[in-house]
Short mmCIF file of C-alpha atoms and ligand atoms in Angstrom, two decimals:
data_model
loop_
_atom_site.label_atom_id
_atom_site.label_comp_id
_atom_site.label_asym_id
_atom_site.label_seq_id
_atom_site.Cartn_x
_atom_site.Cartn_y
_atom_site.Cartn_z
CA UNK X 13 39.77 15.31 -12.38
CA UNK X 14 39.57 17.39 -9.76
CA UNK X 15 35.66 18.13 -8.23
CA UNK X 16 36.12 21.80 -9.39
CA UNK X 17 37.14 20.54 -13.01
CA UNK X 18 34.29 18.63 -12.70
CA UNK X 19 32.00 20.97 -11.32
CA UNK X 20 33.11 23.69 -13.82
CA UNK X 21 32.48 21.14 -16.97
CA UNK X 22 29.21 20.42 -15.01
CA UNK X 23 27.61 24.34 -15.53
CA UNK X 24 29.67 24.76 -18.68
CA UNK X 25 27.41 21.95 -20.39
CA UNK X 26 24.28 22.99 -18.88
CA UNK X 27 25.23 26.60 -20.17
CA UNK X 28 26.03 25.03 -23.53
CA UNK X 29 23.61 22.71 -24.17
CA UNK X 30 20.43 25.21 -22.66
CA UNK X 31 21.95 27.26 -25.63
CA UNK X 32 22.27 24.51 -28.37
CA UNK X 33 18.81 23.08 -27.74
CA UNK X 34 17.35 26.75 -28.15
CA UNK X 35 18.99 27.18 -31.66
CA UNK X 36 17.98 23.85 -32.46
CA UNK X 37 14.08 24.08 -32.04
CA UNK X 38 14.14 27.10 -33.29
CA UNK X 39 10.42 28.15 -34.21
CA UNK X 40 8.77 25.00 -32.94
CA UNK X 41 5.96 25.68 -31.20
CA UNK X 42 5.96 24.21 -27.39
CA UNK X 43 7.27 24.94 -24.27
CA UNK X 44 10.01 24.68 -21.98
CA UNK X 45 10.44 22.18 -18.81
CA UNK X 46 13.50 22.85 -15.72
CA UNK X 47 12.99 19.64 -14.24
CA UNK X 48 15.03 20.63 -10.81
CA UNK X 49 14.91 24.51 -9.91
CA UNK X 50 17.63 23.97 -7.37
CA UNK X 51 19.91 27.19 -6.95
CA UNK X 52 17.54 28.13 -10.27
CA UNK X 53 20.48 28.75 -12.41
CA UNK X 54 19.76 27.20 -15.27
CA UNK X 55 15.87 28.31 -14.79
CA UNK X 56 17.56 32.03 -14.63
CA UNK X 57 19.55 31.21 -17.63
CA UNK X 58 16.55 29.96 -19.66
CA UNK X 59 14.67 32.87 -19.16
CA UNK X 60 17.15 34.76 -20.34
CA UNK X 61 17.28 32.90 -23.80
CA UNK X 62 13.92 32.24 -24.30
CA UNK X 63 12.24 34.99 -22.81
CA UNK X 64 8.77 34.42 -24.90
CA UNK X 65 8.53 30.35 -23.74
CA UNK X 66 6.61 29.72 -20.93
CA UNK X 67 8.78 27.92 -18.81
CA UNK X 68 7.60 25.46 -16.29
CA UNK X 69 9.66 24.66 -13.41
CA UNK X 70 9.12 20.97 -11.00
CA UNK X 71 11.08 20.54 -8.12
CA UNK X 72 9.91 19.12 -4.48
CA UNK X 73 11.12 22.63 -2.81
CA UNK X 74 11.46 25.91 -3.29
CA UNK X 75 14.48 27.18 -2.51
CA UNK X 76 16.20 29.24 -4.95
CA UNK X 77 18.22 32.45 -5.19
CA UNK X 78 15.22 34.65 -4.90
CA UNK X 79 15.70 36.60 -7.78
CA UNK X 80 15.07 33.15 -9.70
CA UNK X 81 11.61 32.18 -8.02
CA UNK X 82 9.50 30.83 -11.04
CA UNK X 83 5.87 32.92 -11.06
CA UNK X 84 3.46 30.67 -9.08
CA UNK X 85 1.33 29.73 -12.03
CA UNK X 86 4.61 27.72 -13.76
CA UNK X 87 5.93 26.39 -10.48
CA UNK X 88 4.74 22.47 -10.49
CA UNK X 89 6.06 21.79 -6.97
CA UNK X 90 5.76 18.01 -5.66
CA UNK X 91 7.40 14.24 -6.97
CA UNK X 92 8.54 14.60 -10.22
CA UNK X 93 6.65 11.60 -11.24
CA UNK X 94 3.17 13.52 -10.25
CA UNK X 95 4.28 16.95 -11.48
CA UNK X 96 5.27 14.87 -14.86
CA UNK X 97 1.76 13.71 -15.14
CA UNK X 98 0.35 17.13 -13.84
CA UNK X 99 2.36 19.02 -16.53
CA UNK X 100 0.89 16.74 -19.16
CA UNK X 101 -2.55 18.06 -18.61
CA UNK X 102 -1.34 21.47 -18.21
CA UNK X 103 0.65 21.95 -21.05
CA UNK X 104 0.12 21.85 -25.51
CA UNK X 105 3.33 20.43 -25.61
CA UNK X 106 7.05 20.71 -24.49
CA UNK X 107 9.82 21.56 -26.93
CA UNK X 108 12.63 21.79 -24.90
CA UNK X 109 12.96 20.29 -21.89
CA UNK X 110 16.20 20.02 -18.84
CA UNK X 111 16.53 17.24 -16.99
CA UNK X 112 18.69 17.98 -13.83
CA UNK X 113 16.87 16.33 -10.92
CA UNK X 114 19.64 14.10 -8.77
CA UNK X 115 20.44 12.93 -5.15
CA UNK X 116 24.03 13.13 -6.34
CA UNK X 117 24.07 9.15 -5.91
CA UNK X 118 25.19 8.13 -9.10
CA UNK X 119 22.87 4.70 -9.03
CA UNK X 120 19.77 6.22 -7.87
CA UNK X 121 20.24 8.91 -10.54
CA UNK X 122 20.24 6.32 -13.55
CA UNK X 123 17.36 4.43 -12.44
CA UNK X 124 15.28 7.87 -11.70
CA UNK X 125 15.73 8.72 -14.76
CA UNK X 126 15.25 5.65 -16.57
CA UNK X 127 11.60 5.40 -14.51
CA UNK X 128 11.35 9.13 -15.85
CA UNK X 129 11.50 8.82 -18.93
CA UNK X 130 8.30 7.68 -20.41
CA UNK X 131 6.39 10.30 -18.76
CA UNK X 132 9.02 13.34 -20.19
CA UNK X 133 8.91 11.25 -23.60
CA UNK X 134 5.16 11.58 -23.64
CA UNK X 135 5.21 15.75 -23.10
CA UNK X 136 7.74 16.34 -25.37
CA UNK X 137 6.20 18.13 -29.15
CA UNK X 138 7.42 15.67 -32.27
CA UNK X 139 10.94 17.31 -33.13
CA UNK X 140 11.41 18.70 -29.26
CA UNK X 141 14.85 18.22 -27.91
CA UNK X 142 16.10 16.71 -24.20
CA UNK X 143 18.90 18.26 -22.15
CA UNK X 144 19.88 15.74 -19.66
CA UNK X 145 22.52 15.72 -16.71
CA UNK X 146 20.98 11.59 -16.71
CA UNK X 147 20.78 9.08 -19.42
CA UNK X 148 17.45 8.64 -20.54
CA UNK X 149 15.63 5.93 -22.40
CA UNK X 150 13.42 5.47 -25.35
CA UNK X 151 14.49 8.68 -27.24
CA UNK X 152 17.02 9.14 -30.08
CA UNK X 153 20.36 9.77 -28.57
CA UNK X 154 22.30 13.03 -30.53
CA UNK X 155 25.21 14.42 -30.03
CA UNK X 156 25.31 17.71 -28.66
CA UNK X 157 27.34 20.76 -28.88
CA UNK X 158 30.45 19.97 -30.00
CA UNK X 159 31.98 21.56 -26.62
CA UNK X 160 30.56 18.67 -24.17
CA UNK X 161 32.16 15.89 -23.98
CA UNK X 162 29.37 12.86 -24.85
CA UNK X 163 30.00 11.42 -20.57
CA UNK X 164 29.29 14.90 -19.96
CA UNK X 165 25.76 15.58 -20.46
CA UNK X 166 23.41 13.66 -22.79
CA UNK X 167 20.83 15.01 -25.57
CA UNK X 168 17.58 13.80 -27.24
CA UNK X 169 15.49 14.32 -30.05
CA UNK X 170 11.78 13.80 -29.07
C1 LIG E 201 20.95 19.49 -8.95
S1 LIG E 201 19.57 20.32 -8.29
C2 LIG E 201 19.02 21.31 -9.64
C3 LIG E 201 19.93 22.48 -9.91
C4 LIG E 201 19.33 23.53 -10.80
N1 LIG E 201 19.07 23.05 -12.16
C5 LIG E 201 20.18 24.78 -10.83
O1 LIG E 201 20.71 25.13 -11.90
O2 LIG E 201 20.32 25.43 -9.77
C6 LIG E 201 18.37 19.03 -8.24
C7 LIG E 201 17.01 19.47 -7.73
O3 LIG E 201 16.09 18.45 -8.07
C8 LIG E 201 15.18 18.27 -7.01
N2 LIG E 201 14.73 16.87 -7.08
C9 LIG E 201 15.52 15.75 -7.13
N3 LIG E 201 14.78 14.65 -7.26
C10 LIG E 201 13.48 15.08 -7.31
C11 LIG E 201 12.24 14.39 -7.44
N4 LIG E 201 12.18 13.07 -7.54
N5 LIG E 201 11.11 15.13 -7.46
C12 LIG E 201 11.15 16.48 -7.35
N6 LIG E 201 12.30 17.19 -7.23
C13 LIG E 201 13.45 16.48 -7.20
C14 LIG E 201 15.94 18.59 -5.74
O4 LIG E 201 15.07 19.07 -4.75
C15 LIG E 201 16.94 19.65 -6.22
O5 LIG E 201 16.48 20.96 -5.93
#
């Protein structure tokens, strides 16, 4: 596959799967994590579909399109690991929560994630659900939308 192909199934799934974990929390009560602002697509896309969550947004630096700059107040910027356990005290809960943090080294990824994990497992609201770009451990696996393939992107229920 080509690195657009891959790149294009790569937003398509983030698209997707922002939008499938919306429709599947549903009313819960909780709100919503962008763990990596990056660009701050899919932070602009959130806020566009769930424009009454609060959203909180980690990532080490800003530097986003700056028509996505998160408001200063939900902007947790530092090591995920200490934004993690800063968010904890911060928030009631999480019910949706994206994962897209990365080097782009496909090793370091896993195991970042993996190390992650606990401390996005404890934020998460029973019943909240986990977009990930990374495998991620000690949460139910489910399968998403039925548009990404399974490789693609991976999803938990909290
Ligand atoms: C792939 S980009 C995120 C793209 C973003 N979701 C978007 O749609 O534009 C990954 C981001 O995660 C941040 N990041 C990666 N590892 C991190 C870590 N351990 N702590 C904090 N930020 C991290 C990087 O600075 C980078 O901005």
């Amino acid at each position: 596959m080509s690195r657009l192909d891959s790149m294009m199934r790569r937003l398509a799934a983030q698209r997707d799967g922002l939008e499938w974990g919306i429709g599947l929390i549903g009313a819960l009560e909780g709100d919503i994590v962008d763990m990596g602002l990056g660009n701050g697509r899919t932070y602009d896309h959130l806020r566009e579909i769930a424009p009454d969550r609060r959203i909180w947004v980690i990532d080490r630096v800003l530097q986003c399109h700056p028509s996505c700059v998160p408001p200063e107040q939900d902007f947790l910027q530092g090591e995920a690991e200490d934004m993690l356990i800063k968010l904890a005290d911060a928030t009631a809960g999480i019910a949706l929560a994206h994962y897209d943090f990365g080097f782009g080294d496909k090793g370091k990824d896993v195991a970042e994630a993996a190390r992650l994990s606990p401390l996005i497992a404890k934020i998460m609201v029973p019943g909240g659900v986990v977009v990930s770009g990374q495998p991620l451990v000690g949460m139910e696996q489910v399968r998403g939308p039925e548009s990404v393939a399974p490789d693609r992107y991976c999803f938990y229920k909290a």
